[in-house]
Short mmCIF file of C-alpha atoms in Angstrom, two decimals:
data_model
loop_
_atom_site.label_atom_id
_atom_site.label_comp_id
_atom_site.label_asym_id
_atom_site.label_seq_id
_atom_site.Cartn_x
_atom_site.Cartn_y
_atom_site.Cartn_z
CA UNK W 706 -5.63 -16.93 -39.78
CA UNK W 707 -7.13 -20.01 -39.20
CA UNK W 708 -10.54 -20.72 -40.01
CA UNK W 709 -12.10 -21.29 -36.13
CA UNK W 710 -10.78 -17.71 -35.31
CA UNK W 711 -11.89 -16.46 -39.37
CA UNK W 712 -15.36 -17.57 -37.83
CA UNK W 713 -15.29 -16.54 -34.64
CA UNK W 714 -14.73 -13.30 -35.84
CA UNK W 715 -17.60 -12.84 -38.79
CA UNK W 716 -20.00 -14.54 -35.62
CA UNK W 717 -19.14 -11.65 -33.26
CA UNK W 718 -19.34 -8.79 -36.24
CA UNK W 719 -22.77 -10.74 -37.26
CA UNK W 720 -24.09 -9.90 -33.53
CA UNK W 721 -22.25 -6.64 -33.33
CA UNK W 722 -24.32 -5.50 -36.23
CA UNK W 723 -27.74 -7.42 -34.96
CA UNK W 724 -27.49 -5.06 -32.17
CA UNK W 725 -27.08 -1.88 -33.77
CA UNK W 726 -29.43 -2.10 -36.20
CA UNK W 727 -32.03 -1.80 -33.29
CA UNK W 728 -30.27 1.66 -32.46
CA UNK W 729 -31.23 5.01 -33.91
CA UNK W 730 -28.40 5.30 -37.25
CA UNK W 731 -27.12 8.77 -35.38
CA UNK W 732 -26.66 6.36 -32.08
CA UNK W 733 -23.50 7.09 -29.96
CA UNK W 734 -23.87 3.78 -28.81
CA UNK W 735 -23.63 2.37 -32.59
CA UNK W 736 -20.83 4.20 -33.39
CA UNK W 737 -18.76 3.16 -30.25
CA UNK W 738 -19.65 -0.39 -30.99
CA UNK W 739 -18.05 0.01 -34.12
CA UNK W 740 -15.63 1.98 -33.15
CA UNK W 741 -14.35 -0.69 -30.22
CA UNK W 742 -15.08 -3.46 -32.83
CA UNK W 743 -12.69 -2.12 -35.16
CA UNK W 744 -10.12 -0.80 -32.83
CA UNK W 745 -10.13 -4.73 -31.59
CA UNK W 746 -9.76 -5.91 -35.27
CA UNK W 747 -7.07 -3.71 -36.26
CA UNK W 748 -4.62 -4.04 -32.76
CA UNK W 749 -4.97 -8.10 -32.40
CA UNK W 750 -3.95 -9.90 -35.11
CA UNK W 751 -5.49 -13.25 -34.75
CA UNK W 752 -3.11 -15.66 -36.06
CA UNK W 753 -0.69 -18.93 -34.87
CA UNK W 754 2.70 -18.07 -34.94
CA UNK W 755 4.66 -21.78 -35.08
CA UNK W 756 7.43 -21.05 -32.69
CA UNK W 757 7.81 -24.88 -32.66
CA UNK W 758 7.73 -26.04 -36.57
CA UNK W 759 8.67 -22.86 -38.33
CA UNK W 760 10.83 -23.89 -41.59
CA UNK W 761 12.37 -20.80 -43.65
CA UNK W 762 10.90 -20.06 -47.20
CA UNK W 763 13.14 -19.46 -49.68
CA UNK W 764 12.74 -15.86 -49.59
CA UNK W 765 13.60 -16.08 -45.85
CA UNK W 766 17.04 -18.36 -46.51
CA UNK W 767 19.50 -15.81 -46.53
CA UNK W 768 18.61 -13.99 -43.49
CA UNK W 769 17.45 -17.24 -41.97
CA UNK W 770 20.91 -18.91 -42.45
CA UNK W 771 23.27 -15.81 -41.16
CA UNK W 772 21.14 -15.76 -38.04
CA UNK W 773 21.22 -19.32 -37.44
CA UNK W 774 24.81 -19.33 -37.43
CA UNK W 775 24.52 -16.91 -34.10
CA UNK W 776 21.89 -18.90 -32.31
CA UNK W 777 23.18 -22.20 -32.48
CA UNK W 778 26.05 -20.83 -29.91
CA UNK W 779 22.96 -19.60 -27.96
CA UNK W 780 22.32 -22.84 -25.44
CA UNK W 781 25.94 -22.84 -25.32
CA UNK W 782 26.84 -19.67 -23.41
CA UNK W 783 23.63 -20.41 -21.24
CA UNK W 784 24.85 -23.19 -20.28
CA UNK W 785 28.37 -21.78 -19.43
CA UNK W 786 26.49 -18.69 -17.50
CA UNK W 787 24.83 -21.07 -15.62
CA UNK W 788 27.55 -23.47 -14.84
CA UNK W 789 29.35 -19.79 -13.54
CA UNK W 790 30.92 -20.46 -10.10
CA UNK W 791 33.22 -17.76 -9.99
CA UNK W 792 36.52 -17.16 -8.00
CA UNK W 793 35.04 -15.72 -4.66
CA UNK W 794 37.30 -17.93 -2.51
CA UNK W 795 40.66 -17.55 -4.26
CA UNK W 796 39.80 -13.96 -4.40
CA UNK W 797 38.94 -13.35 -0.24
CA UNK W 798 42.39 -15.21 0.52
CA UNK W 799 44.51 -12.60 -1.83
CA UNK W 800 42.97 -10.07 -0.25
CA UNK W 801 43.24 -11.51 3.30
CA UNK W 802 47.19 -12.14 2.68
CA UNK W 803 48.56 -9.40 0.62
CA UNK W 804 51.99 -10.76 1.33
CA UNK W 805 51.51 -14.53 -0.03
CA UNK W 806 52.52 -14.84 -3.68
CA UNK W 807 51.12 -18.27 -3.70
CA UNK W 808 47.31 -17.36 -2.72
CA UNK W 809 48.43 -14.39 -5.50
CA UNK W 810 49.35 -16.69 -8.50
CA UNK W 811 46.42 -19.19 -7.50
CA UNK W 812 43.84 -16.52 -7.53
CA UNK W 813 45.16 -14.97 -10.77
CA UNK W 814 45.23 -18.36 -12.20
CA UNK W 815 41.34 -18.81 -10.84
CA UNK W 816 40.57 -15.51 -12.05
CA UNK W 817 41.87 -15.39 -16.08
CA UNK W 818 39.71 -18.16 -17.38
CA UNK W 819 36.77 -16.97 -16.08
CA UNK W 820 37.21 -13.54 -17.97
CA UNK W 821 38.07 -14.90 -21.18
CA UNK W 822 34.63 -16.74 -20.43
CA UNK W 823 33.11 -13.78 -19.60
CA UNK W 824 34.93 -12.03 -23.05
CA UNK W 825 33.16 -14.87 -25.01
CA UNK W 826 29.75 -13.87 -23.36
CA UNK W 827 30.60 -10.20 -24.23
CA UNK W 828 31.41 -10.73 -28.12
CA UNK W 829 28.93 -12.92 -28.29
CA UNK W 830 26.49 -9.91 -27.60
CA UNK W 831 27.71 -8.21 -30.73
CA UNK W 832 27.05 -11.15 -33.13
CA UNK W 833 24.05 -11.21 -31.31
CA UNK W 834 23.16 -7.55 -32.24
CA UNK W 835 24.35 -7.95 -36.02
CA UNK W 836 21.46 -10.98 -36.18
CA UNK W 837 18.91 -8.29 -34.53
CA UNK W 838 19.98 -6.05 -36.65
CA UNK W 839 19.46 -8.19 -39.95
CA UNK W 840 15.86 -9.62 -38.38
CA UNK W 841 14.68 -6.09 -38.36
CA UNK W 842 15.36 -5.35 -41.92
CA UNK W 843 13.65 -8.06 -42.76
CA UNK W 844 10.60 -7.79 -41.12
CA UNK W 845 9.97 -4.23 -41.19
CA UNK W 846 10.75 -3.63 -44.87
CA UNK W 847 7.98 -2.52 -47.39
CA UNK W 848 5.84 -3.13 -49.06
CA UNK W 849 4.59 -5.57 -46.16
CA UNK W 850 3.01 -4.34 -42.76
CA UNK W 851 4.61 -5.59 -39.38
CA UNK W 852 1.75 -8.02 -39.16
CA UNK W 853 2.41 -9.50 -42.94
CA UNK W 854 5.71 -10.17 -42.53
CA UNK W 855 5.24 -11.91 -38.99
CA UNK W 856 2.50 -13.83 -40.34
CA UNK W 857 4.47 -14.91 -43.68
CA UNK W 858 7.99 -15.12 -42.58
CA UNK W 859 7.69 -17.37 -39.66
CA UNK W 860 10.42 -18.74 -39.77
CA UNK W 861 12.07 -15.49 -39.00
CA UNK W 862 9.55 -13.96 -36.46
CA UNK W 863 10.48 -17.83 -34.61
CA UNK W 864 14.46 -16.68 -34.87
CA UNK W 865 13.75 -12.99 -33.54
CA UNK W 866 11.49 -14.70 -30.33
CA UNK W 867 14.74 -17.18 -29.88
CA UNK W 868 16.54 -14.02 -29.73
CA UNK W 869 14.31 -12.42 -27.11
CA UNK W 870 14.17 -15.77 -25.32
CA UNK W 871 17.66 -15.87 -25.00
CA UNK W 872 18.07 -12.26 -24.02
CA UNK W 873 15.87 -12.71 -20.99
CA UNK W 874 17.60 -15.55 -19.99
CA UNK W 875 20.95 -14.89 -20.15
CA UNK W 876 20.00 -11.66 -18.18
CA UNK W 877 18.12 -13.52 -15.39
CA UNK W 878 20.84 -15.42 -14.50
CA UNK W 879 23.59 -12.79 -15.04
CA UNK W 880 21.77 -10.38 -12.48
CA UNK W 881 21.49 -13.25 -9.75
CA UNK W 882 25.57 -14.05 -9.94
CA UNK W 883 27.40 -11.35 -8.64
CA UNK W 884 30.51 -13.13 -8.97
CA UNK W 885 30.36 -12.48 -12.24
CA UNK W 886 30.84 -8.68 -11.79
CA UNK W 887 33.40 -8.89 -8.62
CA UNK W 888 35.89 -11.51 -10.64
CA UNK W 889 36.38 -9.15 -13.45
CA UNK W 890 36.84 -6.26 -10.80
CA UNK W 891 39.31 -8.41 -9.37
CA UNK W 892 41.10 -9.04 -12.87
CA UNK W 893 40.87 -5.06 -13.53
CA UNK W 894 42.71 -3.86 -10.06
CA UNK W 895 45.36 -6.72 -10.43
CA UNK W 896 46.16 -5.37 -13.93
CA UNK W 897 46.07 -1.81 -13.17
CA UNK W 898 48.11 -2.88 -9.96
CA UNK W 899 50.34 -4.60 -12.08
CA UNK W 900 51.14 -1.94 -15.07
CA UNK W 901 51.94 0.83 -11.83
CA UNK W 902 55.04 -1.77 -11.23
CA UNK W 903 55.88 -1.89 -14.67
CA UNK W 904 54.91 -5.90 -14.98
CA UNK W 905 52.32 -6.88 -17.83
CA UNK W 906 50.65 -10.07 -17.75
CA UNK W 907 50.14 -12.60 -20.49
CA UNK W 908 46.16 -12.14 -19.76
CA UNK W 909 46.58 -8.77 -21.25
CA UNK W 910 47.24 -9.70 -24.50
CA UNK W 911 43.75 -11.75 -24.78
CA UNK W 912 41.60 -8.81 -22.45
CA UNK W 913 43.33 -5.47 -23.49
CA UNK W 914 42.52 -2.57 -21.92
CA UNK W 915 40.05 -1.05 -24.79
CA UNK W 916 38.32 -4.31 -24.10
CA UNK W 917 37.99 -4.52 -20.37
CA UNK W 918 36.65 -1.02 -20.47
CA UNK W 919 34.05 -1.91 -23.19
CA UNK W 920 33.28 -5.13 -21.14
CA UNK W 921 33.47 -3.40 -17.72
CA UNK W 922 30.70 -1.27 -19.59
CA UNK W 923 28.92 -4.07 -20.80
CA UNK W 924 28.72 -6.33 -17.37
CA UNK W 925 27.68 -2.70 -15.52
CA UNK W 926 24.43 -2.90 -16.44
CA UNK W 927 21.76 -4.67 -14.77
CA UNK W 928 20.13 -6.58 -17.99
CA UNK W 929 23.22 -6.28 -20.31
CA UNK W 930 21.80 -8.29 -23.08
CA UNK W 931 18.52 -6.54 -23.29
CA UNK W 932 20.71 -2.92 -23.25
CA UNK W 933 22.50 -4.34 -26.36
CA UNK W 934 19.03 -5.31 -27.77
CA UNK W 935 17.18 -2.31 -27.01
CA UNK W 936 20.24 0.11 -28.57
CA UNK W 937 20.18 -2.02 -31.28
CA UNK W 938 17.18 -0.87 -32.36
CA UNK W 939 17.41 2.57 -31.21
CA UNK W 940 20.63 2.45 -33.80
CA UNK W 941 18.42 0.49 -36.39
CA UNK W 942 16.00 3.13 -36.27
CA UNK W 943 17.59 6.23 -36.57
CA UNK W 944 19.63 5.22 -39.14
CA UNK W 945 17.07 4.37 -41.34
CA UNK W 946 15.69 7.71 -41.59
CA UNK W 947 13.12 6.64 -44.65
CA UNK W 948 11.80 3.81 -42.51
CA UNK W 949 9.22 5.13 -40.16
CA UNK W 950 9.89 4.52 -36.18
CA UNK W 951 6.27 3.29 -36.47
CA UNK W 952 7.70 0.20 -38.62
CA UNK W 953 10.29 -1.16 -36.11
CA UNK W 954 7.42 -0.47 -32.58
CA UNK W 955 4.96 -1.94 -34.55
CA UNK W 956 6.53 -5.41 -35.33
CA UNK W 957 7.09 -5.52 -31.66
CA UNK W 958 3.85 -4.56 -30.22
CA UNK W 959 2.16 -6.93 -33.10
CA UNK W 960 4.60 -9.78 -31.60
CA UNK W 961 3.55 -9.11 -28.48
CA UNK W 962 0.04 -8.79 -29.06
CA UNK W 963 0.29 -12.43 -31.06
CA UNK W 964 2.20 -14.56 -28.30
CA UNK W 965 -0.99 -12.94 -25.56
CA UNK W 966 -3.64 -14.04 -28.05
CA UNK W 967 -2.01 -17.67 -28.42
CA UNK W 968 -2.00 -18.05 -24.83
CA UNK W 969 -5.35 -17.05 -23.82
CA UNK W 970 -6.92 -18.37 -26.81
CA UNK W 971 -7.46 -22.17 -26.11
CA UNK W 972 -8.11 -23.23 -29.71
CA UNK W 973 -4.33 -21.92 -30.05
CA UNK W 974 -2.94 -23.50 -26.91
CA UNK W 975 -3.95 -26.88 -27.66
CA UNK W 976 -1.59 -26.66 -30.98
CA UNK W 977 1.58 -25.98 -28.44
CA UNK W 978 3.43 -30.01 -28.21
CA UNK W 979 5.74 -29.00 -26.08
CA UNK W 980 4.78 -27.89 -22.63
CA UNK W 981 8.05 -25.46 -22.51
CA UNK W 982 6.25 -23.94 -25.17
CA UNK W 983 4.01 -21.77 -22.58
CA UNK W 984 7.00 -20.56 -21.40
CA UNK W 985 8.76 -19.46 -24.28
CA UNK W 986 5.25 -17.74 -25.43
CA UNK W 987 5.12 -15.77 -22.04
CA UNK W 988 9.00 -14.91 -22.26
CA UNK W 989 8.73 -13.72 -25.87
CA UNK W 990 5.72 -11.65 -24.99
CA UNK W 991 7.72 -9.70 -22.18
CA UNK W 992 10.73 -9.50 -23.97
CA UNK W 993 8.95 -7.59 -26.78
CA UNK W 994 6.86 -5.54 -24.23
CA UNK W 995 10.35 -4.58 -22.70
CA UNK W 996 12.52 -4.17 -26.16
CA UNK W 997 9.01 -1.97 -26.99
CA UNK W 998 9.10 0.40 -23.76
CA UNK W 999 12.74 0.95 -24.28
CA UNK W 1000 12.72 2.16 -28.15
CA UNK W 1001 9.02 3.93 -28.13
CA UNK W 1002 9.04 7.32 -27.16
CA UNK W 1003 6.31 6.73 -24.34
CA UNK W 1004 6.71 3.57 -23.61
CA UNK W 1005 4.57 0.75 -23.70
CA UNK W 1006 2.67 1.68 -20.82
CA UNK W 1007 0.92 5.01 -22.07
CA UNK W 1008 -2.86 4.85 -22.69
CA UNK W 1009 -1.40 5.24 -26.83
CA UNK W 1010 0.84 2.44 -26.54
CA UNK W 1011 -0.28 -0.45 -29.33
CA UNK W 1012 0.00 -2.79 -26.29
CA UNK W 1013 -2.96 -3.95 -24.32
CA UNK W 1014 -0.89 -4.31 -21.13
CA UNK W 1015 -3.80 -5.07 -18.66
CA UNK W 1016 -4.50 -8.25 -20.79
CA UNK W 1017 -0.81 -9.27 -21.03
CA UNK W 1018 -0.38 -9.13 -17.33
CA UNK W 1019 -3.21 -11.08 -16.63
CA UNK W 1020 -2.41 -13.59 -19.10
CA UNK W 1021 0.76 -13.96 -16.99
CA UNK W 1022 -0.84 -13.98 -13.56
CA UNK W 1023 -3.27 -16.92 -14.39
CA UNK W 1024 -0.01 -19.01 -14.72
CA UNK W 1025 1.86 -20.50 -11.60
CA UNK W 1026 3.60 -17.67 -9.67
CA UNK W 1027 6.67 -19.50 -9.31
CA UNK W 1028 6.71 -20.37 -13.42
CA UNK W 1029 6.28 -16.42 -13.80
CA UNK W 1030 7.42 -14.34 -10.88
CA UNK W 1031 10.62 -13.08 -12.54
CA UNK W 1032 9.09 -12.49 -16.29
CA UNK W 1033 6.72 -9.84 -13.62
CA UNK W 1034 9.77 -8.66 -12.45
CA UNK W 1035 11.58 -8.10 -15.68
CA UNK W 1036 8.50 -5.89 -16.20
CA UNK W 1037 8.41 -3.80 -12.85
CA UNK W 1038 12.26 -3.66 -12.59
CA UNK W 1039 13.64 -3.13 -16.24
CA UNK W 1040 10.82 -1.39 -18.17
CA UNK W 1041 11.78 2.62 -18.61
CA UNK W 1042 8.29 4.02 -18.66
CA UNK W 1043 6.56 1.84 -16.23
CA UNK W 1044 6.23 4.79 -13.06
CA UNK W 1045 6.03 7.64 -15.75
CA UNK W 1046 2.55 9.67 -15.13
CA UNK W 1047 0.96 8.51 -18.11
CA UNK W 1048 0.87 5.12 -16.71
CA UNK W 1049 -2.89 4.27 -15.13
CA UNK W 1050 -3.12 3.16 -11.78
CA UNK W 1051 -4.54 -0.08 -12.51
CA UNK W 1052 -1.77 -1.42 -14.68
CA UNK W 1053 0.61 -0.18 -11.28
CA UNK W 1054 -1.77 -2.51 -9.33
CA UNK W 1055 -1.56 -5.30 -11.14
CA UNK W 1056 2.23 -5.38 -11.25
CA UNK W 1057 2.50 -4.52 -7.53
#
C-alpha cells in the first residue's frame, strides 16, 4: 500500500473517530460508522497492482515461466481471429451449383485451412485452461489470503489479468464473425456427406470426428473462451475439496475490487504510462466480475456478493461510450445472475 493511500486512510479513521466521540458510546449512529468504516477497509484493498512492470520473484518463477509459455501465443491467435475472413463466397456457389465439382473442390479447398485455424484456436483454449488452472493454485493457496498473494505475487496476478484480457477479446471478436461458425458447419455436412458415399477426405485425418464434435461444442457457445475459463474454475474448485470455494471467489472479487480502485483513484491513474493501460484495467475488472458471477453460487450481483457493482459500473460509464460499450455488454449479455431477483433495481438501471 502506498503511503498517500496509508494516509489517506489513518486521515479519514482520525475524523471517523472525531465524530463519534461527540455521540452517546451506546449510539447507533457510532456503531454504523464503524461498522461502514470497517466493512470499507476490509472489501477494498487499497493497493497498485503493476500490470505494466510486474517482474516474477523467485518464488513466482516456476509458475511464472509455464504460463508464459501459453501467453506468448496469445497476440498471435488474436491476430489470426481478427484477420478471419472466412469462406462465405466459395461456400454460397457450392450450394448454388450442387452439380459443379469445380465450385466443390474450390470451396473444400477454401474451407480446410480455415478449420485447422479454427482447431489451433480450439487447443489453444486447453493450454489456456492448464495456465488458469496453475494461476489459481498459486494464488489461492495458504497460508496467504487472496489479497496477500495478489499484492505479493504480481507478477502472477499481471499473467492471470493477461489471461482475462485475452479471454474477452478473443470472445468479442469471435461473437461478431459468424463465418466462423457457418465454415466449420460447412466442413461438418461435407464430411458427413462424404463418409454416406463411402469417400474420406485427407482433412479428416487432421479434424477427426471426436474433434469436430468437441470443437463444434466449443465454437457453440456464445463467449467460448470465457465458458472454458469459467469451468475451469468450477473444475478447480470442486476438486480441491480442502480449499474453501471462498478462496478461489475471493481472489476474483479482490481483483476486481483492485483494478476499480486504480481507476477511480487518481493518485493511482497517474502511475499508468501507457494509455492502453485504462483499457486493460477496465477489461480485467469485467472479466473478473464475469469469471466471478459464473463460479459464485449467487452471482456477483446479489446484495452478498464481495463486489461493489454500482461503483464498478460507474467507473466504466465515466469513460467514452464507444471505448466501453461492449465491456457493458459483456456484463448485461454474458453474466448468469444479472436478471436473478436478488439483483436491485438500480444496478438493472445502470446497465440498461
Amino acid at each position: 500500500m502506498c503511503m498517500l493511500c496509508v494516509f489517506m486512510q489513518v486521515a479519514r479513521f482520525c475524523v471517523l473517530y472525531a465524530f463519534c466521540c461527540f455521540l452517546p458510546s451506546r449510539s447507533p449512529a457510532m456503531g454504523n460508522l464503524i461498522k461502514v468504516l470497517g466493512k470499507d477497509l476490509e472489501n477494498c484493498p487499497h493497493f497498485f497492482l503493476d500490470f505494466e512492470n510486474a517482474q516474477p520473484t523467485e518464488a513466482e518463477t516456476a509458475v511464472w515461466n509455464q504460463v508464459s509459455a501459453v501467453l506468448e501465443e496469445a497476440h498471435g491467435i488474436l491476430a489470426e481471429l481478427q484477420s478471419y475472413n472466412g469462406a462465405g463466397q466459395e461456400i454460397r456457389e457450392a450450394i448454388q451449383n450442387p452439380g459443379d465439382l469445380a465450385l466443390q473442390e474450390k470451396a473444400w479447398n477454401a474451407v480446410c485451412p480455415l478449420v485447422a485455424k479454427l482447431k489451433r484456436f480450439y487447443e489453444f483454449s486447453l493450454r489456456l485452461e492448464n495456465a488458469l488452472r496453475s494461476l489459481l493454485e498459486a494464488l489461492t493457496s495458504p497460508p496467504y489470503a487472496p489479497m496477500q498473494h495478489l499484492e505479493r505475487e504480481q507478477a502472477l496476478a499481471k499473467q492471470f489479468a493477461e489471461i482475462l484480457h485475452f479471454t474477452l477479446s478473443f470472445d468479442e471478436l469471435k461473437m461478431t464473425n459468424p463465418a466462423i461458425q457457418n465454415d466449420f458447419s460447412y466442413y461438418r455436412r461435407t464430411i458427413s456427406r462424404n463418409r454416406l458415399n463411402n469417400q474420406q477426405l485427407e482433412a479428416e485425418n487432421e479434424v477427426n470426428n471426436e474433434m469436430a464434435n468437441r470443437m463444434s461444442l466449443f465454437y457453440a457457445e456464445a463467449t467460448p473462451m470465457l465458458k472454458t475459463l469459467s469451468n475451469a474454475t468450477t473444475k478447480f474448485v470442486s476438486e480441491n475439496k480442502t480449499l474453501p470455494i471462498e478462496d478461489t471467489t475471493d481472489c476474483l472479487s479482490t481483483m476486481a475490487c483492485v483494478c476499480r480502485v486504480m481507476l477511480e483513484t487518481p493518485e493511482y491513474r497517474c502511475r499508468f504510462t501507457n494509455t492502453d493501460t485504462m483499457l486493460f484495467c477496465m477489461r480485467v475488472m469485467v472479466g473478473v466480475i464475469i469469471l466471478y458471477d459464473h463460479v459464485h453460487p449467487v452471482g456477483a450481483f446479489a446484495k452478498t456478493s464481495k463486489i461493489d457493482m454500482k461503483g464498478c459500473i460507474k467507473v466504466l460509464k465515466e469513460q467514452p461510450s464507444n471505448s466501453v460499450e461492449g465491456l457493458l455488454n459483456a456484463l448485461r449479455y454474458t453474466t448468469r445472475h444479472l436478471n436473478d431477483d436478488s439483483t436491485s433495481k438500480q444496478i438493472r438501471a445502470l446497465l440498461q
